[in-house]
């Protein structure tokens, strides 16, 4: 929030900083910051291309107003949502989900080897993230797990994080209910234990959904709270990535459905690694990327100039004094009336004059002339 307030209130200072030490590429992670950085790019004599990282499964409509040079999105559905919001499709690149490196690396591990290493018996394996649930909710979850129709042979992994109350209840109730389970907290093997599961039960929050995508795990979106979690749960279900358990009482039926019918996706590519590579390429090819925008601006200006010129010529003809004989109409049955010339906006003409002057003369040092430090890309 402090960064956003600073960007909104200090655009001039931001522009000065970018002019003093212009980067090869600018990377932004939210719509408001991207808008400020693209505005600074458009005002700079030595501009830098802007790459927008859109990490959400559901891109907000605010991204359409950003005018970034590249948009990096999680999947094809997110790309379609951006196009529907008005972003040009050629600027959008699908990279995969943006998550923690450890989970992206764990997605490549062998599940059978991990189960052997951690001595996880039975199949399928369900991981439940109970961190933060406390004693009462963790107890309800354990009770619901004992009611699953297809639960025979299922092994459970409980990620309790630092939640001591949840851990105490599970240590007591899991053996009493006849469930096969293992409990863990903040261990170095957290990512591998998540990978060892077939299904992940967790609140539908961006971090948990991203982890499931990177690991290629099916998911049960457990008890979504608030509009954001409910929307994320619906979108994950529409993508066939998850089933929804709206309350603890619905967990057993949702998990039973996930174990029977939900197809496990393949581990998603590491979107963060792809984003880093794209940022390097865009920075290395900054002139070509910026020229794309210049070409489009020139074509749009030419088109608008032709339209205004036609309107001006029509207005001149309409106001010209009479001279030689001219037709004012036709007796032909199929003839159509000539439409009056459109009104000419003087402010529009002045704006086009400025654009043409800029395109013809060019802005001084538009692409920059600073020397590179060897092969380094800032």
Tab-separated table of C-alpha atoms in Angstrom:
chain	number	residue	atom	x	y	z
A	1	UNK	CA	0.000	0.000	0.000
A	2	UNK	CA	2.880	2.389	0.729
A	3	UNK	CA	4.343	1.663	-2.709
A	4	UNK	CA	1.014	2.349	-4.412
A	5	UNK	CA	0.560	5.630	-2.519
A	6	UNK	CA	4.080	6.679	-3.435
A	7	UNK	CA	3.519	5.857	-7.091
A	8	UNK	CA	0.207	7.689	-7.239
A	9	UNK	CA	1.567	10.786	-5.485
A	10	UNK	CA	5.061	10.974	-6.925
A	11	UNK	CA	4.792	10.265	-10.644
A	12	UNK	CA	7.189	13.108	-11.437
A	13	UNK	CA	9.801	11.764	-9.067
A	14	UNK	CA	9.372	8.297	-10.569
A	15	UNK	CA	9.883	9.730	-14.055
A	16	UNK	CA	13.053	11.499	-12.904
A	17	UNK	CA	14.426	8.295	-11.387
A	18	UNK	CA	13.773	6.361	-14.598
A	19	UNK	CA	15.392	9.114	-16.664
A	20	UNK	CA	18.460	9.299	-14.416
A	21	UNK	CA	19.107	5.557	-14.441
A	22	UNK	CA	16.954	4.037	-17.217
A	23	UNK	CA	16.557	0.256	-16.881
A	24	UNK	CA	16.571	-2.177	-19.782
A	25	UNK	CA	13.171	-3.518	-18.737
A	26	UNK	CA	10.578	-2.720	-16.079
A	27	UNK	CA	8.625	-5.547	-14.408
A	28	UNK	CA	5.373	-4.802	-12.551
A	29	UNK	CA	3.188	-7.140	-10.492
A	30	UNK	CA	-0.115	-5.263	-10.108
A	31	UNK	CA	-2.308	-3.097	-12.306
A	32	UNK	CA	-1.908	0.229	-10.485
A	33	UNK	CA	1.883	0.060	-10.476
A	34	UNK	CA	1.850	-0.951	-14.138
A	35	UNK	CA	-0.280	2.067	-15.045
A	36	UNK	CA	2.181	4.415	-13.316
A	37	UNK	CA	5.177	2.797	-14.999
A	38	UNK	CA	3.644	2.829	-18.484
A	39	UNK	CA	2.755	6.505	-18.034
A	40	UNK	CA	6.394	7.194	-17.111
A	41	UNK	CA	7.528	5.188	-20.142
A	42	UNK	CA	5.370	7.247	-22.501
A	43	UNK	CA	6.776	10.522	-21.126
A	44	UNK	CA	10.430	9.471	-21.078
A	45	UNK	CA	12.982	10.516	-23.688
A	46	UNK	CA	14.728	7.193	-23.091
A	47	UNK	CA	11.828	4.773	-22.456
A	48	UNK	CA	11.973	1.219	-21.136
A	49	UNK	CA	9.561	-1.594	-22.081
A	50	UNK	CA	7.152	-2.663	-19.331
A	51	UNK	CA	6.407	-6.338	-18.586
A	52	UNK	CA	3.269	-6.969	-16.494
A	53	UNK	CA	3.152	-10.183	-14.447
A	54	UNK	CA	-0.541	-11.126	-14.084
A	55	UNK	CA	-0.370	-13.853	-11.437
A	56	UNK	CA	-4.130	-14.268	-10.851
A	57	UNK	CA	-6.315	-17.019	-12.268
A	58	UNK	CA	-8.925	-14.278	-12.653
A	59	UNK	CA	-7.250	-11.148	-14.091
A	60	UNK	CA	-9.014	-7.988	-12.976
A	61	UNK	CA	-10.427	-5.569	-15.522
A	62	UNK	CA	-7.918	-2.949	-14.390
A	63	UNK	CA	-5.193	-4.713	-16.386
A	64	UNK	CA	-6.812	-3.536	-19.632
A	65	UNK	CA	-5.926	0.079	-18.794
A	66	UNK	CA	-2.228	-0.661	-18.234
A	67	UNK	CA	-0.891	-0.595	-21.827
A	68	UNK	CA	2.099	-2.814	-20.949
A	69	UNK	CA	4.392	-4.091	-23.693
A	70	UNK	CA	3.975	-7.715	-22.528
A	71	UNK	CA	1.472	-9.444	-20.231
A	72	UNK	CA	2.523	-12.739	-18.616
A	73	UNK	CA	-0.413	-14.925	-17.553
A	74	UNK	CA	-0.989	-18.256	-15.798
A	75	UNK	CA	-2.922	-20.165	-18.475
A	76	UNK	CA	-5.012	-19.886	-21.627
A	77	UNK	CA	-8.195	-19.053	-19.709
A	78	UNK	CA	-6.491	-16.071	-18.068
A	79	UNK	CA	-5.231	-14.970	-21.495
A	80	UNK	CA	-8.774	-15.108	-22.905
A	81	UNK	CA	-10.034	-13.050	-19.950
A	82	UNK	CA	-7.459	-10.350	-20.710
A	83	UNK	CA	-8.389	-10.312	-24.400
A	84	UNK	CA	-12.066	-9.982	-23.445
A	85	UNK	CA	-11.102	-7.030	-21.217
A	86	UNK	CA	-9.487	-5.286	-24.191
A	87	UNK	CA	-5.807	-6.299	-24.127
A	88	UNK	CA	-4.244	-7.069	-27.517
A	89	UNK	CA	-3.646	-10.799	-27.879
A	90	UNK	CA	-0.181	-10.422	-29.416
A	91	UNK	CA	1.086	-8.839	-26.191
A	92	UNK	CA	0.021	-11.795	-24.006
A	93	UNK	CA	2.339	-14.700	-23.180
A	94	UNK	CA	1.249	-17.820	-21.232
A	95	UNK	CA	4.010	-18.807	-18.813
A	96	UNK	CA	2.383	-21.006	-16.163
A	97	UNK	CA	1.614	-20.261	-12.499
A	98	UNK	CA	3.854	-17.981	-10.443
A	99	UNK	CA	4.757	-19.741	-7.213
A	100	UNK	CA	7.543	-20.774	-4.883
A	101	UNK	CA	10.556	-22.343	-6.547
A	102	UNK	CA	10.572	-25.313	-4.144
A	103	UNK	CA	7.115	-26.436	-5.297
A	104	UNK	CA	8.007	-26.021	-8.955
A	105	UNK	CA	11.077	-28.212	-8.392
A	106	UNK	CA	9.074	-30.765	-6.365
A	107	UNK	CA	6.654	-31.152	-9.280
A	108	UNK	CA	9.385	-33.056	-11.121
A	109	UNK	CA	9.960	-35.575	-8.291
A	110	UNK	CA	8.834	-39.227	-8.542
A	111	UNK	CA	5.703	-39.802	-6.444
A	112	UNK	CA	6.412	-43.494	-5.840
A	113	UNK	CA	9.929	-42.751	-4.617
A	114	UNK	CA	8.650	-40.072	-2.272
A	115	UNK	CA	6.048	-42.378	-0.768
A	116	UNK	CA	8.700	-44.996	-0.203
A	117	UNK	CA	11.027	-42.443	1.382
A	118	UNK	CA	8.368	-41.150	3.793
A	119	UNK	CA	6.904	-44.640	4.439
A	120	UNK	CA	3.426	-43.635	3.302
A	121	UNK	CA	1.321	-46.794	3.046
A	122	UNK	CA	-1.964	-47.063	1.194
A	123	UNK	CA	-3.429	-45.305	-1.786
A	124	UNK	CA	-4.733	-42.747	-2.576
A	125	UNK	CA	-3.004	-40.149	-0.433
A	126	UNK	CA	-4.771	-36.978	0.704
A	127	UNK	CA	-2.987	-33.926	2.111
A	128	UNK	CA	-4.966	-31.523	4.282
A	129	UNK	CA	-3.606	-28.078	5.147
A	130	UNK	CA	-4.946	-27.509	8.665
A	131	UNK	CA	-2.566	-24.718	9.644
A	132	UNK	CA	-4.594	-21.933	11.217
A	133	UNK	CA	-7.754	-24.043	11.656
A	134	UNK	CA	-7.349	-24.488	15.406
A	135	UNK	CA	-8.678	-27.301	17.567
A	136	UNK	CA	-12.415	-27.228	16.810
A	137	UNK	CA	-12.257	-27.107	13.001
A	138	UNK	CA	-9.430	-29.659	12.852
A	139	UNK	CA	-11.549	-32.020	14.957
A	140	UNK	CA	-14.517	-31.584	12.599
A	141	UNK	CA	-12.273	-32.365	9.620
A	142	UNK	CA	-11.014	-35.569	11.231
A	143	UNK	CA	-14.597	-36.650	11.913
A	144	UNK	CA	-15.619	-35.992	8.303
A	145	UNK	CA	-12.677	-38.007	6.984
A	146	UNK	CA	-13.942	-41.047	8.865
A	147	UNK	CA	-17.248	-40.811	6.915
A	148	UNK	CA	-15.789	-41.016	3.402
A	149	UNK	CA	-17.342	-43.909	1.476
A	150	UNK	CA	-14.200	-44.653	-0.509
A	151	UNK	CA	-11.963	-44.032	2.486
A	152	UNK	CA	-10.682	-47.563	2.992
A	153	UNK	CA	-6.997	-47.638	2.171
A	154	UNK	CA	-6.697	-43.832	2.063
A	155	UNK	CA	-3.665	-42.310	3.802
A	156	UNK	CA	-3.747	-38.755	5.126
A	157	UNK	CA	-1.013	-36.153	5.478
A	158	UNK	CA	-1.794	-33.219	7.770
A	159	UNK	CA	0.169	-29.992	7.238
A	160	UNK	CA	-0.311	-28.218	10.562
A	161	UNK	CA	2.364	-25.575	10.063
A	162	UNK	CA	2.932	-23.953	13.467
A	163	UNK	CA	-0.657	-24.587	14.660
A	164	UNK	CA	-0.098	-26.452	17.952
A	165	UNK	CA	-3.828	-26.711	18.763
A	166	UNK	CA	-4.620	-28.416	15.463
A	167	UNK	CA	-1.694	-30.791	15.924
A	168	UNK	CA	-2.810	-31.772	19.443
A	169	UNK	CA	-6.357	-32.598	18.309
A	170	UNK	CA	-5.175	-34.632	15.317
A	171	UNK	CA	-2.714	-36.627	17.424
A	172	UNK	CA	-5.626	-37.633	19.611
A	173	UNK	CA	-8.472	-38.141	17.124
A	174	UNK	CA	-6.822	-39.652	14.030
A	175	UNK	CA	-5.818	-42.923	15.751
A	176	UNK	CA	-9.139	-43.058	17.653
A	177	UNK	CA	-11.112	-42.825	14.374
A	178	UNK	CA	-9.061	-45.579	12.748
A	179	UNK	CA	-7.510	-43.288	10.117
A	180	UNK	CA	-4.044	-43.776	8.649
A	181	UNK	CA	-2.288	-40.450	8.864
A	182	UNK	CA	0.959	-38.566	9.341
A	183	UNK	CA	1.416	-35.088	10.774
A	184	UNK	CA	4.094	-32.541	9.926
A	185	UNK	CA	4.916	-28.889	10.475
A	186	UNK	CA	7.588	-26.509	9.152
A	187	UNK	CA	9.972	-29.126	7.769
A	188	UNK	CA	12.399	-28.866	4.859
A	189	UNK	CA	10.392	-31.607	3.105
A	190	UNK	CA	7.072	-29.709	2.984
A	191	UNK	CA	7.118	-29.402	-0.818
A	192	UNK	CA	7.929	-33.093	-1.292
A	193	UNK	CA	5.171	-34.163	1.107
A	194	UNK	CA	2.665	-32.079	-0.873
A	195	UNK	CA	3.896	-33.760	-4.054
A	196	UNK	CA	3.429	-37.220	-2.495
A	197	UNK	CA	-0.341	-36.640	-2.187
A	198	UNK	CA	-2.964	-37.284	-4.869
A	199	UNK	CA	-5.418	-34.677	-3.586
A	200	UNK	CA	-4.825	-31.461	-1.623
A	201	UNK	CA	-7.504	-30.089	0.719
A	202	UNK	CA	-6.935	-26.394	1.455
A	203	UNK	CA	-8.589	-23.009	1.545
A	204	UNK	CA	-8.920	-21.664	-2.019
A	205	UNK	CA	-6.243	-19.009	-1.666
A	206	UNK	CA	-3.790	-18.059	-4.417
A	207	UNK	CA	-0.823	-19.677	-2.662
A	208	UNK	CA	-2.525	-23.062	-2.199
A	209	UNK	CA	-3.988	-23.095	-5.725
A	210	UNK	CA	-0.605	-22.206	-7.210
A	211	UNK	CA	1.079	-24.983	-5.238
A	212	UNK	CA	-1.464	-27.520	-6.472
A	213	UNK	CA	-0.921	-26.379	-10.073
A	214	UNK	CA	2.871	-26.566	-9.834
A	215	UNK	CA	2.713	-30.017	-8.243
A	216	UNK	CA	0.033	-31.386	-10.566
A	217	UNK	CA	-2.309	-32.251	-7.691
A	218	UNK	CA	-6.067	-32.416	-7.581
A	219	UNK	CA	-7.627	-30.034	-5.066
A	220	UNK	CA	-10.624	-29.710	-2.783
A	221	UNK	CA	-11.371	-26.022	-2.192
A	222	UNK	CA	-12.325	-26.140	1.469
A	223	UNK	CA	-14.813	-23.696	3.042
A	224	UNK	CA	-14.081	-20.593	0.945
A	225	UNK	CA	-14.445	-17.356	2.901
A	226	UNK	CA	-15.320	-14.019	1.325
A	227	UNK	CA	-15.951	-13.095	-2.296
A	228	UNK	CA	-12.327	-13.490	-3.404
A	229	UNK	CA	-11.978	-17.079	-2.165
A	230	UNK	CA	-15.411	-18.038	-3.496
A	231	UNK	CA	-14.587	-16.610	-6.934
A	232	UNK	CA	-11.223	-18.409	-6.997
A	233	UNK	CA	-12.894	-21.679	-5.989
A	234	UNK	CA	-15.470	-21.334	-8.781
A	235	UNK	CA	-12.811	-20.621	-11.397
A	236	UNK	CA	-10.676	-23.555	-10.225
A	237	UNK	CA	-13.732	-25.811	-10.426
A	238	UNK	CA	-14.600	-24.493	-13.913
A	239	UNK	CA	-11.055	-25.349	-15.036
A	240	UNK	CA	-11.588	-28.886	-13.604
A	241	UNK	CA	-8.753	-28.322	-11.147
A	242	UNK	CA	-10.825	-28.616	-7.968
A	243	UNK	CA	-14.087	-29.581	-6.310
A	244	UNK	CA	-15.663	-27.305	-3.715
A	245	UNK	CA	-16.507	-28.225	-0.119
A	246	UNK	CA	-18.536	-25.224	0.985
A	247	UNK	CA	-18.450	-26.197	4.679
A	248	UNK	CA	-16.847	-28.845	6.928
A	249	UNK	CA	-20.031	-30.938	6.687
A	250	UNK	CA	-19.582	-31.172	2.884
A	251	UNK	CA	-15.930	-32.227	3.035
A	252	UNK	CA	-16.573	-35.962	2.957
A	253	UNK	CA	-18.767	-35.820	-0.176
A	254	UNK	CA	-16.441	-33.404	-1.996
A	255	UNK	CA	-13.357	-35.473	-1.178
A	256	UNK	CA	-15.156	-38.671	-2.151
A	257	UNK	CA	-15.964	-37.091	-5.528
A	258	UNK	CA	-12.371	-35.931	-5.976
A	259	UNK	CA	-10.977	-39.376	-5.206
A	260	UNK	CA	-13.340	-41.053	-7.684
A	261	UNK	CA	-13.606	-38.712	-10.639
A	262	UNK	CA	-11.287	-35.705	-10.631
A	263	UNK	CA	-8.454	-36.229	-13.114
A	264	UNK	CA	-5.020	-35.214	-11.888
A	265	UNK	CA	-3.458	-32.492	-14.065
A	266	UNK	CA	0.149	-32.607	-15.189
A	267	UNK	CA	2.530	-30.413	-13.161
A	268	UNK	CA	2.380	-26.897	-14.571
A	269	UNK	CA	5.546	-25.214	-15.882
A	270	UNK	CA	7.403	-22.831	-13.600
A	271	UNK	CA	5.871	-19.483	-14.540
A	272	UNK	CA	8.348	-17.521	-12.421
A	273	UNK	CA	11.329	-18.998	-14.275
A	274	UNK	CA	9.640	-18.280	-17.609
A	275	UNK	CA	8.902	-14.711	-16.510
A	276	UNK	CA	12.549	-14.159	-15.595
A	277	UNK	CA	13.659	-15.452	-19.003
A	278	UNK	CA	11.114	-13.269	-20.830
A	279	UNK	CA	12.171	-10.195	-18.863
A	280	UNK	CA	15.790	-10.853	-19.875
A	281	UNK	CA	14.831	-11.226	-23.548
A	282	UNK	CA	12.645	-8.107	-23.538
A	283	UNK	CA	15.436	-6.127	-21.898
A	284	UNK	CA	17.966	-7.449	-24.400
A	285	UNK	CA	15.643	-6.636	-27.341
A	286	UNK	CA	14.243	-3.429	-25.871
A	287	UNK	CA	14.609	-1.472	-29.108
A	288	UNK	CA	12.609	-4.002	-31.107
A	289	UNK	CA	9.910	-4.196	-28.417
A	290	UNK	CA	9.586	-0.411	-28.250
A	291	UNK	CA	9.538	-0.178	-32.046
A	292	UNK	CA	6.420	-2.390	-32.076
A	293	UNK	CA	4.601	0.374	-30.226
A	294	UNK	CA	5.995	3.057	-32.558
A	295	UNK	CA	4.855	1.126	-35.644
A	296	UNK	CA	1.359	0.762	-34.231
A	297	UNK	CA	1.212	4.446	-33.262
A	298	UNK	CA	2.286	5.481	-36.755
A	299	UNK	CA	-0.327	3.280	-38.416
A	300	UNK	CA	-3.094	4.528	-36.112
A	301	UNK	CA	-2.049	8.131	-36.765
A	302	UNK	CA	-1.995	7.597	-40.542
A	303	UNK	CA	-5.463	6.055	-40.443
A	304	UNK	CA	-6.855	8.928	-38.392
A	305	UNK	CA	-5.147	11.522	-40.589
A	306	UNK	CA	-6.762	9.979	-43.691
A	307	UNK	CA	-10.173	10.100	-42.006
A	308	UNK	CA	-9.755	13.740	-40.954
A	309	UNK	CA	-8.421	14.664	-44.396
A	310	UNK	CA	-11.452	13.157	-46.122
A	311	UNK	CA	-13.745	15.004	-43.732
A	312	UNK	CA	-11.890	18.274	-44.369
A	313	UNK	CA	-12.061	17.844	-48.137
A	314	UNK	CA	-15.786	17.117	-47.930
A	315	UNK	CA	-16.293	20.232	-45.773
A	316	UNK	CA	-14.336	22.365	-48.264
A	317	UNK	CA	-16.432	21.101	-51.158
A	318	UNK	CA	-19.634	21.760	-49.244
A	319	UNK	CA	-18.649	25.364	-48.452
A	320	UNK	CA	-17.044	26.222	-51.827
A	321	UNK	CA	-18.647	29.062	-53.872
A	322	UNK	CA	-20.623	27.895	-56.939
A	323	UNK	CA	-18.812	27.674	-60.256
A	324	UNK	CA	-19.307	25.297	-63.149
A	325	UNK	CA	-22.484	23.246	-63.456
A	326	UNK	CA	-22.728	20.590	-60.743
A	327	UNK	CA	-25.266	17.906	-59.917
A	328	UNK	CA	-27.135	18.350	-56.677
A	329	UNK	CA	-29.111	15.107	-56.969
A	330	UNK	CA	-30.184	12.394	-59.383
A	331	UNK	CA	-33.349	11.190	-60.983
A	332	UNK	CA	-32.089	7.577	-60.812
A	333	UNK	CA	-34.308	5.408	-58.673
A	334	UNK	CA	-31.338	3.711	-57.038
A	335	UNK	CA	-29.474	6.888	-56.196
A	336	UNK	CA	-28.745	7.603	-52.553
A	337	UNK	CA	-28.593	10.975	-50.890
A	338	UNK	CA	-25.155	12.405	-50.200
A	339	UNK	CA	-24.513	12.551	-46.463
A	340	UNK	CA	-23.474	15.917	-45.048
A	341	UNK	CA	-19.762	16.182	-44.224
A	342	UNK	CA	-18.856	15.280	-40.634
A	343	UNK	CA	-17.981	18.031	-38.207
A	344	UNK	CA	-14.229	18.610	-37.871
A	345	UNK	CA	-12.817	18.690	-34.350
A	346	UNK	CA	-10.122	21.373	-34.279
A	347	UNK	CA	-8.620	19.908	-31.095
A	348	UNK	CA	-8.330	16.531	-32.858
A	349	UNK	CA	-6.471	18.152	-35.754
A	350	UNK	CA	-4.064	19.873	-33.360
A	351	UNK	CA	-3.449	16.579	-31.569
A	352	UNK	CA	-2.726	14.826	-34.873
A	353	UNK	CA	-0.327	17.631	-35.838
A	354	UNK	CA	1.622	17.040	-32.644
A	355	UNK	CA	1.696	13.282	-33.257
A	356	UNK	CA	2.901	13.739	-36.837
A	357	UNK	CA	5.583	16.170	-35.728
A	358	UNK	CA	6.756	13.646	-33.143
A	359	UNK	CA	6.766	10.807	-35.678
A	360	UNK	CA	8.639	12.812	-38.299
A	361	UNK	CA	11.181	14.503	-36.080
A	362	UNK	CA	11.419	11.732	-33.481
A	363	UNK	CA	12.133	12.216	-29.826
A	364	UNK	CA	15.745	12.884	-29.005
A	365	UNK	CA	17.565	9.749	-27.827
A	366	UNK	CA	14.295	7.797	-28.074
A	367	UNK	CA	15.961	4.430	-27.657
A	368	UNK	CA	18.789	5.590	-25.444
A	369	UNK	CA	22.490	5.672	-26.049
A	370	UNK	CA	23.988	4.472	-22.789
A	371	UNK	CA	26.656	1.839	-23.052
A	372	UNK	CA	26.070	-1.642	-21.714
A	373	UNK	CA	28.238	-3.162	-19.073
A	374	UNK	CA	29.536	-6.156	-21.022
A	375	UNK	CA	26.692	-8.600	-21.542
A	376	UNK	CA	24.853	-7.584	-18.373
A	377	UNK	CA	21.162	-6.739	-18.667
A	378	UNK	CA	20.016	-4.517	-15.804
